CSV table of C-alpha atoms and ligand atoms in Angstrom, one decimal:
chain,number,residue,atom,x,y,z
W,1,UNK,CA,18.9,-18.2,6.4
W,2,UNK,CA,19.9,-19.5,9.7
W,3,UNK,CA,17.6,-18.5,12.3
W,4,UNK,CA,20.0,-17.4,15.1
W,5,UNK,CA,22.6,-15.0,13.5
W,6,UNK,CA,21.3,-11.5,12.8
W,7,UNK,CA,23.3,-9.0,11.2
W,8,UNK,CA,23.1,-5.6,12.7
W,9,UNK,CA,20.4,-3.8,10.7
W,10,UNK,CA,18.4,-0.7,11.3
W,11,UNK,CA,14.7,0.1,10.9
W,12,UNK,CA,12.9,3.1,11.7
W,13,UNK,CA,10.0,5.3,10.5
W,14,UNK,CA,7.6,8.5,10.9
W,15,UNK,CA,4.4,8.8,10.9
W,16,UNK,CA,2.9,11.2,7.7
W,17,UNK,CA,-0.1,12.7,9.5
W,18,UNK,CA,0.3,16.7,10.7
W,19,UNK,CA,4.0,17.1,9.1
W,20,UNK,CA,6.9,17.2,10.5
W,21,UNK,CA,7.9,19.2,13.7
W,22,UNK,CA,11.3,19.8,15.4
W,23,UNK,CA,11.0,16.8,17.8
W,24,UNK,CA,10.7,14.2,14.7
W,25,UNK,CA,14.1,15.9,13.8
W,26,UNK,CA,15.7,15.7,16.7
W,27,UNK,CA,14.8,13.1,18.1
W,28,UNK,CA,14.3,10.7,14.7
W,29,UNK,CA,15.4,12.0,11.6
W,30,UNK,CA,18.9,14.1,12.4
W,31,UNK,CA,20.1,10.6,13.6
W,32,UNK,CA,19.1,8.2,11.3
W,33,UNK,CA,21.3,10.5,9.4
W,34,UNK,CA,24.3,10.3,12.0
W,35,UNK,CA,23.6,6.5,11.9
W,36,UNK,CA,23.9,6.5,7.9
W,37,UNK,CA,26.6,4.1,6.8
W,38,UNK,CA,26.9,2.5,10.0
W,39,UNK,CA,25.3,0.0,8.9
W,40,UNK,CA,22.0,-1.4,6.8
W,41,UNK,CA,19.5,0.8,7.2
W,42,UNK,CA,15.4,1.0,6.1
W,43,UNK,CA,13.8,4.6,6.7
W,44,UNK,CA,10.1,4.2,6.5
W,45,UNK,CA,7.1,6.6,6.2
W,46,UNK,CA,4.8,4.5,8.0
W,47,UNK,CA,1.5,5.6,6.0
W,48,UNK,CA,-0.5,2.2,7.6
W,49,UNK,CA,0.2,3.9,10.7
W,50,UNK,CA,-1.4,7.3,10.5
W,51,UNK,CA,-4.6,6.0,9.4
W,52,UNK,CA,-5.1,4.7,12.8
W,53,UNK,CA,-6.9,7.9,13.4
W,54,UNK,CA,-8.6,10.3,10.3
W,55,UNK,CA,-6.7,11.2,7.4
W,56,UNK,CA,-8.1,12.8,4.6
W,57,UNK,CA,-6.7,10.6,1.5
W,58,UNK,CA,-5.4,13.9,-0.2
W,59,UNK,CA,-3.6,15.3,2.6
W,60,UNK,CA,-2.5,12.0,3.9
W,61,UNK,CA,-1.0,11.3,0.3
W,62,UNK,CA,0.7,14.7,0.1
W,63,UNK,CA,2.4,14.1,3.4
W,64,UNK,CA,3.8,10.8,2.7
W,65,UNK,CA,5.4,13.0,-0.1
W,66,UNK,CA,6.4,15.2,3.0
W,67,UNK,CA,8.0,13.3,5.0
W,68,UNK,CA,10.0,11.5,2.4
W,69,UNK,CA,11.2,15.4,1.4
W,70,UNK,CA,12.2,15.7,4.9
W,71,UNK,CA,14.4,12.9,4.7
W,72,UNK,CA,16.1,13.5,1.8
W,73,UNK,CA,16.4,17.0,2.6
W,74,UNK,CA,17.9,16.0,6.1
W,75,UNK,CA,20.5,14.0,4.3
W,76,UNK,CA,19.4,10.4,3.8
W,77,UNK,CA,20.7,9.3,0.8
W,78,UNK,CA,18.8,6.5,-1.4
W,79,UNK,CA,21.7,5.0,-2.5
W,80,UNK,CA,23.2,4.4,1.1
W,81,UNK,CA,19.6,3.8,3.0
W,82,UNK,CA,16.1,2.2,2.0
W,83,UNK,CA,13.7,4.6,1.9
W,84,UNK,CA,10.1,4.0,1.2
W,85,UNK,CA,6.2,4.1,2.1
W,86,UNK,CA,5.0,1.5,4.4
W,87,UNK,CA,1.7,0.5,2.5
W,88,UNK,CA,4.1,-0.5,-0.6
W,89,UNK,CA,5.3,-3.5,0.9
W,90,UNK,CA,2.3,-5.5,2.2
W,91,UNK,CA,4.4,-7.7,4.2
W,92,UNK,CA,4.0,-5.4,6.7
W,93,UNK,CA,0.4,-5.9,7.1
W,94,UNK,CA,0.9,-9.8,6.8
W,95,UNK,CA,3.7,-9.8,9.8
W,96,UNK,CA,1.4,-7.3,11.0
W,97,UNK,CA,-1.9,-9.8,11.7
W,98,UNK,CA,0.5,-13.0,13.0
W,99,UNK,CA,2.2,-10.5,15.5
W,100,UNK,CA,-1.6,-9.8,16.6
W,101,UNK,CA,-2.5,-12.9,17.6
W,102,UNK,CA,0.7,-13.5,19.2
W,103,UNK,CA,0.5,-10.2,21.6
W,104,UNK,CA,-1.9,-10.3,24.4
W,105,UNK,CA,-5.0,-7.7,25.2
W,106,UNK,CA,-2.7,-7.3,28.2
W,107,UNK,CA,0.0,-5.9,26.6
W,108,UNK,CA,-2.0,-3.2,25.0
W,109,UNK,CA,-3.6,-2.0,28.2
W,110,UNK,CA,-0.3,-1.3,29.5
W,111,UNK,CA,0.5,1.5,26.8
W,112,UNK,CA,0.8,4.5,27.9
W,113,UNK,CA,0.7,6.3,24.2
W,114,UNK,CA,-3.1,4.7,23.6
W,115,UNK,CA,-3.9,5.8,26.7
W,116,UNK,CA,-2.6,8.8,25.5
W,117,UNK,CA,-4.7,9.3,23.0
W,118,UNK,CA,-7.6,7.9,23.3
W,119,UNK,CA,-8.2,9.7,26.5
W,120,UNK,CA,-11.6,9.3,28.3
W,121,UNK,CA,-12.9,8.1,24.6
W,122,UNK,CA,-11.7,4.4,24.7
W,123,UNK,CA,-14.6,3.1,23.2
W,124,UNK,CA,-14.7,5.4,19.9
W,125,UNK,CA,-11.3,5.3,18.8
W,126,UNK,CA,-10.4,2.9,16.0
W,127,UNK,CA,-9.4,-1.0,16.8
W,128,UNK,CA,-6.4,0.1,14.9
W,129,UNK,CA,-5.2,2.3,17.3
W,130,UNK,CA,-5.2,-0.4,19.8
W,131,UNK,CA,-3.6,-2.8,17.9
W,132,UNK,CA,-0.7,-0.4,16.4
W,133,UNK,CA,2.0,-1.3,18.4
W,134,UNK,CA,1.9,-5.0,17.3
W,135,UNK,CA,2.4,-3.3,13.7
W,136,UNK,CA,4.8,-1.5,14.6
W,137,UNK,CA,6.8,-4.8,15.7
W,138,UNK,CA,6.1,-6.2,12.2
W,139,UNK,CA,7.7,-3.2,10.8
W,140,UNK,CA,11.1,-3.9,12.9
W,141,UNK,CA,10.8,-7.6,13.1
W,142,UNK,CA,9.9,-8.1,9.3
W,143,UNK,CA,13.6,-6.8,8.2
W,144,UNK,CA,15.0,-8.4,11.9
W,145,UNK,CA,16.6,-4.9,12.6
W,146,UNK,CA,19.0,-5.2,15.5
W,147,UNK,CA,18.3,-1.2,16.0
W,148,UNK,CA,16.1,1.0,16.0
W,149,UNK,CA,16.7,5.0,16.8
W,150,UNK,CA,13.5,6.7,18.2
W,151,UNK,CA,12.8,9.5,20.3
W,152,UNK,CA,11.9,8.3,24.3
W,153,UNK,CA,7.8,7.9,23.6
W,154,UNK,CA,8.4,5.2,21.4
W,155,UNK,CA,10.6,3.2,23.8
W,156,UNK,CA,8.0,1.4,25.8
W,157,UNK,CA,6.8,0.4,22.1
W,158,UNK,CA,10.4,-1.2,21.0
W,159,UNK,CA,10.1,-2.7,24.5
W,160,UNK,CA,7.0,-4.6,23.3
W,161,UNK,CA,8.7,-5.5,19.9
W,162,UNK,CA,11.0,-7.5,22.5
W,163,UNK,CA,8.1,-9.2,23.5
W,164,UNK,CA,6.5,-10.1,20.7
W,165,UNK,CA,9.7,-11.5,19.4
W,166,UNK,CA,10.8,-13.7,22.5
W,167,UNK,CA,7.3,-15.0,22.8
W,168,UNK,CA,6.9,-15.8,19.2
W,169,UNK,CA,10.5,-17.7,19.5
W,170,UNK,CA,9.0,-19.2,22.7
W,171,UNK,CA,5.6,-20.2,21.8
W,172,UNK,CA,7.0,-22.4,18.2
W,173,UNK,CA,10.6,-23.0,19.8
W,174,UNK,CA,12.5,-21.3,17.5
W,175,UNK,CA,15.0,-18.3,17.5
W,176,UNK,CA,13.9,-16.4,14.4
W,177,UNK,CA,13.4,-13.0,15.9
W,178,UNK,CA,16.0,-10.8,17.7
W,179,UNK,CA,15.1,-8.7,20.5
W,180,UNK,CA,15.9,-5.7,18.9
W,181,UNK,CA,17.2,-2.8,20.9
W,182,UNK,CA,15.9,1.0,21.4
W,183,UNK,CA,18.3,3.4,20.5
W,184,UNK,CA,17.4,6.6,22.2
W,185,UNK,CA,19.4,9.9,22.0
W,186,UNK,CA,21.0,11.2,25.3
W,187,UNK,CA,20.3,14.6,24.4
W,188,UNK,CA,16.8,16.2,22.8
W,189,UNK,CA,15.1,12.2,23.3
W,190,UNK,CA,11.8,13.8,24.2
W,191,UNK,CA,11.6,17.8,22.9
W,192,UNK,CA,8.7,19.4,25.0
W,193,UNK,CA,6.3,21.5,24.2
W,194,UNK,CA,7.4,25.3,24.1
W,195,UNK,CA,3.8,26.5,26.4
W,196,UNK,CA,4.3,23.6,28.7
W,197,UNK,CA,7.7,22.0,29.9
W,198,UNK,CA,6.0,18.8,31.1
W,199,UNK,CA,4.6,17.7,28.0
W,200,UNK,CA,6.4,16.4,24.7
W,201,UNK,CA,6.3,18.4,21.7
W,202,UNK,CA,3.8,17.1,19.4
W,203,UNK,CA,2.3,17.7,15.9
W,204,UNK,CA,-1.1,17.6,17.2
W,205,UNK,CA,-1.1,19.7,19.8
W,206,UNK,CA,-3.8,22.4,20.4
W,207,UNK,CA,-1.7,25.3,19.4
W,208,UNK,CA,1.1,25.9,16.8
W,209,UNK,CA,3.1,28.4,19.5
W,210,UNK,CA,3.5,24.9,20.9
W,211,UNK,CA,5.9,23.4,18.6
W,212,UNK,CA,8.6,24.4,16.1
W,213,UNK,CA,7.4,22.9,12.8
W,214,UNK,CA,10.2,22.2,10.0
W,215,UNK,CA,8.3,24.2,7.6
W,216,UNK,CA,8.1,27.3,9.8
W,217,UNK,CA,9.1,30.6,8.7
W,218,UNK,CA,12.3,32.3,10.5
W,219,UNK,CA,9.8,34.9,11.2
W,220,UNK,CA,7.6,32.1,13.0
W,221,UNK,CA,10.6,30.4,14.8
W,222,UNK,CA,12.0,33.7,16.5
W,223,UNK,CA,8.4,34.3,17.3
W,224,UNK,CA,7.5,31.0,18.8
W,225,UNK,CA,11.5,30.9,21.0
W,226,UNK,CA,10.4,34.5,22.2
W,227,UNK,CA,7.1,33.3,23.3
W,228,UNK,CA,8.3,30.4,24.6
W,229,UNK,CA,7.6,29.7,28.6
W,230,UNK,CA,10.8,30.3,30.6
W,231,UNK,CA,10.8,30.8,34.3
W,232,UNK,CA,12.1,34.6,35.3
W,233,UNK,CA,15.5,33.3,36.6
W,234,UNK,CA,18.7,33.8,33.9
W,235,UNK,CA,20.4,30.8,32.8
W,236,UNK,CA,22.3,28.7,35.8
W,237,UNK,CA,26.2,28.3,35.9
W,238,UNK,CA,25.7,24.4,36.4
W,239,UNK,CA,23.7,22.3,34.3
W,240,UNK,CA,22.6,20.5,37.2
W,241,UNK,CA,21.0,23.5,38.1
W,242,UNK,CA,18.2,22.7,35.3
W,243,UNK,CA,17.0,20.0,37.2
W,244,UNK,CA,13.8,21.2,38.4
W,245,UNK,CA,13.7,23.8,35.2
W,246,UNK,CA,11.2,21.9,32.5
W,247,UNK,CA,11.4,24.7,29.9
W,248,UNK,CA,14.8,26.0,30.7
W,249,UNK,CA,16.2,22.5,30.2
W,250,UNK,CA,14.3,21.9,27.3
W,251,UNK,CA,16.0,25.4,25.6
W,252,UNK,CA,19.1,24.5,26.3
W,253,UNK,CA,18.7,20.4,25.4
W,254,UNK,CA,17.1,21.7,22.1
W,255,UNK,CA,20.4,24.1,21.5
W,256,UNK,CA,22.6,21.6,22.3
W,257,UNK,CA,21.0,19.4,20.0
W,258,UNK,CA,21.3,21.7,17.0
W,259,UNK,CA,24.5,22.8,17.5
W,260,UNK,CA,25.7,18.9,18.0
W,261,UNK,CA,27.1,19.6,21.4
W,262,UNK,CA,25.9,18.9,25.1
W,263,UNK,CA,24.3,21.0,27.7
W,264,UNK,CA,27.3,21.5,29.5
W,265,UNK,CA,28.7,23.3,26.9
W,266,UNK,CA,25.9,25.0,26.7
W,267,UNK,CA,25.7,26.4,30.1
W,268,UNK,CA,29.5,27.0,29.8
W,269,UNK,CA,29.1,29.5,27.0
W,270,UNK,CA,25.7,30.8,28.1
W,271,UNK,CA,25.5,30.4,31.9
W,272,UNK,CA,24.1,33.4,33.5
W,273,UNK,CA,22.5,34.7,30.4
W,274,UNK,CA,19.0,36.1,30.5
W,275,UNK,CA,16.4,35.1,28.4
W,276,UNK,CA,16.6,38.4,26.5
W,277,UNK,CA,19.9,37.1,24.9
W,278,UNK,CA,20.0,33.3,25.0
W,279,UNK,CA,16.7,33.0,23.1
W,280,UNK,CA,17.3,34.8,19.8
W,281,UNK,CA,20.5,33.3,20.0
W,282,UNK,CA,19.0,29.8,20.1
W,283,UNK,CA,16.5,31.2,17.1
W,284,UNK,CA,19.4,32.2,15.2
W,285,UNK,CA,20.7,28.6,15.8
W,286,UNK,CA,17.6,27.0,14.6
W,287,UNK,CA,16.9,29.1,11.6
W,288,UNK,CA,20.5,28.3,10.5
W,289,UNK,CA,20.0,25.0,10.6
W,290,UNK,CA,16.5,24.0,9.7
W,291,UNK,CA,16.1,26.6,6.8
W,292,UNK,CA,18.3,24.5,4.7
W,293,UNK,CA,16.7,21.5,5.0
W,294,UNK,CA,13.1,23.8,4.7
W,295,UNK,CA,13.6,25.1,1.2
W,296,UNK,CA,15.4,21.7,0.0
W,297,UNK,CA,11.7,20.2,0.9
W,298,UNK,CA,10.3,22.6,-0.9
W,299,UNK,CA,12.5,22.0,-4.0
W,300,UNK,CA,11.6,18.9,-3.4
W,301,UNK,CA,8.1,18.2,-3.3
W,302,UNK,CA,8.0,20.7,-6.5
W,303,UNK,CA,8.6,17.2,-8.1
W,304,UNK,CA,6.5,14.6,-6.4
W,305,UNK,CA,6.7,12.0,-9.3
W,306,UNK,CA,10.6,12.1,-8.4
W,307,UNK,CA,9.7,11.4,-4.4
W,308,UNK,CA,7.2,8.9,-5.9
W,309,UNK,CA,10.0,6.7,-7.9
W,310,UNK,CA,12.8,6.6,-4.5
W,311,UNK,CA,10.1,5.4,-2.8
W,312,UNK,CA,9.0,2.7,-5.0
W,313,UNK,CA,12.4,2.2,-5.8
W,314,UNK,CA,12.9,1.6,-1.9
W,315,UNK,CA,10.2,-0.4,-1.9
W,316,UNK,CA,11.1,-3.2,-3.6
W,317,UNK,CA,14.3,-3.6,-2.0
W,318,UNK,CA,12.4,-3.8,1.4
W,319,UNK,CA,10.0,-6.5,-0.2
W,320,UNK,CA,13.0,-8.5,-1.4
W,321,UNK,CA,14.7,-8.4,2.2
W,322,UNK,CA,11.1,-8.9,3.7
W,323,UNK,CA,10.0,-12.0,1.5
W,324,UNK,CA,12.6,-14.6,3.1
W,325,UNK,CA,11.5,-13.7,6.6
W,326,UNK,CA,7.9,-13.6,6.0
W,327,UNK,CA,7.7,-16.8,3.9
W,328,UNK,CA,10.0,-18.2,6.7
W,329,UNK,CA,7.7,-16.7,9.5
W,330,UNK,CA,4.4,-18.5,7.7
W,331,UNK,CA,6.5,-21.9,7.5
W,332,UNK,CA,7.0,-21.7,11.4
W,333,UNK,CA,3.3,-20.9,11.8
W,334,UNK,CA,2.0,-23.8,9.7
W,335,UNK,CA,0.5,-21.9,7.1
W,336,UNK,CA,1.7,-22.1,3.5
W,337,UNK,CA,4.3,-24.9,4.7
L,1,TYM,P1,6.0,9.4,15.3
L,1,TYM,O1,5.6,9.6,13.9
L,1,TYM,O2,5.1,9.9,16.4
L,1,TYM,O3,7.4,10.1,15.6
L,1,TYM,C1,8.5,9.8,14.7
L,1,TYM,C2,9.8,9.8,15.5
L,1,TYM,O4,10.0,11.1,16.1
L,1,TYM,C3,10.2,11.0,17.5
L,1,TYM,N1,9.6,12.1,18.2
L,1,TYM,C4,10.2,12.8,19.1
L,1,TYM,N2,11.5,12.7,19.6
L,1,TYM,C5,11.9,13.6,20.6
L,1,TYM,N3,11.0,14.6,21.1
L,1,TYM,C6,9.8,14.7,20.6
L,1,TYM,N4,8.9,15.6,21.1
L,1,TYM,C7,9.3,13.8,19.6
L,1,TYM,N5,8.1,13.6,18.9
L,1,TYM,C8,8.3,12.6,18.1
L,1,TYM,C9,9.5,9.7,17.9
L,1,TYM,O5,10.0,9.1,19.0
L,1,TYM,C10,9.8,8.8,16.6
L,1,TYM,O6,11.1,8.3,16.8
L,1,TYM,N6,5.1,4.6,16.2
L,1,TYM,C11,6.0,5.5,15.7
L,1,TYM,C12,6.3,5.3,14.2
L,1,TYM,C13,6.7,3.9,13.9
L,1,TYM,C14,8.0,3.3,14.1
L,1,TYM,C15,7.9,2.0,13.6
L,1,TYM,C16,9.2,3.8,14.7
L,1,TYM,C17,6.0,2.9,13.3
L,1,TYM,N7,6.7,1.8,13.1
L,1,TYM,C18,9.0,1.1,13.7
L,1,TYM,C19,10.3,2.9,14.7
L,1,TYM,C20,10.2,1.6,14.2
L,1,TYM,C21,5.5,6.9,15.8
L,1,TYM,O7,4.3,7.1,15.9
L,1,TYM,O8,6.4,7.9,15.6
């Protein structure tokens, strides 16, 4: 391996912990599938991750299972992408403990997710928490992805990834880690919450009228558009009108999503529309395209042993593309050399 050319390779992966709602899809999982074929590319269920914060062993287990349904479902295909469970490949937790005492306490203050969620309650929440977005490098660095397609929360983390790397290469004078890019969507890169246009949709928030889960009913998905919080004005003419329109952007961003257009042409065929109309439009949309990929999961996890052997299967294809780098990353290090 020569340490300075790095072929284009992408790495990405979801956390198993709530299941999985329609801002993982939009913003994650409907474009590793657009991205399929493009090049090398690992999909991971980052199970290491999740346990950063309680997780009963059962349900954590069963949504591992989950999220790797959603995947397949969504149109990943094992034979064209690597697909498997983080905590299979212990590399990851290796890579994991070097890139910890390569980032500085510094670093971690400055992100915003952990001050996120650990709120007023800093001093309770687990030391894994803190240190989760130097694992998360070790994830992307450990394959030397080039790319890596997230929604926009996870940006400032990839940013730090880039850190990690070029001090790593700077500290032992080397240039064995890229700086691997962010690849954020220009439309549906941060889904908000359906109560609250300011905030992102998330599977932990307080209430489930907040978010459009990939397992919902169509019952619960024209229910949950209907409720959702809309100013009284109808849809503008001009997109630029949306500006200062949190949840009527957000509706429109989320059907242009679906429908794999842009919010111009949304506003083209809907301008002027009330709320009345363009909503159980936009449910119709939805339920058109996420029931599909609902009942496949269901199909799906009716044979978990199946889900069990692509992602073992996809682990040890990771491991072998992993092993090289890590032995290589120890060498550097002076340990093992
Ligand atoms: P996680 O599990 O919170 O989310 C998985 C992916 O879904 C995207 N996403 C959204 N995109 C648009 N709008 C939303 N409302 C929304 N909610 C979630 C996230 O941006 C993400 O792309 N730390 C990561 C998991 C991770 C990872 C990695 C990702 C661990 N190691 C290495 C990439 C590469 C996380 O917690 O994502």
């Amino acid at each position: 391996m020569t340490d300075t050319t790095f072929t284009p390779r992408v790495f990405s992966g979801i956390k198993p912990s709530g299941g999985l709602q329609l801002g993982n899809y939009l913003g994650a999982i409907k474009r590793f599938v657009g991205m399929q074929g493009e090049m090398e590319a690992l999909y991971c269920v980052v199970d290491l991750h999740a346990i950063t914060v309680w997780q009963d062993p059962v349900e954590l287990a069963h949504g591992t299972r989950e999220v790797a349904a959603g995947y397949l479902a969504a149109g990943l295909d094992p034979t064209k992408s690597i697909l498997f469970n983080q905590s299979r490949v212990s590399a990851h937790a290796e890579l994991g403990w070097i890139f910890n005492c390569v980032a500085r306490v510094g670093w971690m203050n400055r992100m915003t997710q952990f001050k996120d969620k650990a709120g007023s309650n800093a001093e309770k929440v687990s030391l894994g928490l803190y240190a989760y977005p130097s694992l998360m490098a070790a994830d992307i660095l450990l394959y030397h992805a080039t790319h890596v397609p997230v929604g926009d929360d996870q940006k400032q983390h990839v940013e730090l990834t880039r850190d990690i790397a070029a001090k790593f290469n700077h500290d032992y004078g080397v240039d064995f880690f890229p700086l691997t890019e962010p690849v954020i969507g220009t439309h549906a890169a941060r889904v908000m919450n359906l109560r609250d246009g300011t905030k992102k949709m998330s599977k932990s928030g307080e209430s489930d009228m907040e978010r459009i889960n990939m397992r919902d009913t169509a019952d619960q998905i024209a229910k949950k558009f209907r409720k959702a919080r809309t100013d009284p004005e109808p849809l503008p003419e001009a997109v630029e009108s949306l500006k200062d329109r949190p949840e009527a952007r957000n509706l429109v961003e989320i059907y242009a999503s679906l429908s794999d257009t842009t919010p111009e042409a949304v506003i083209a065929e809907h301008g002027g529309a009330g709320w009345g109309t363009f909503k159980p439009a936009l449910a119709d949309l939805a339920v058109a395209k996420l029931a599909p990929i609902s009942d496949e999961m269901t199909r799906l996890m009716d044979d978990p042993a199946e889900i069990d052997r692509i992602l073992a299967e996809g682990a040890d294809r990771a491991a072998a593309l992993a092993a090289p780098i890590l032995q290589r990353t120890y060498e550097i290090v002076g340990l093992r050399g």
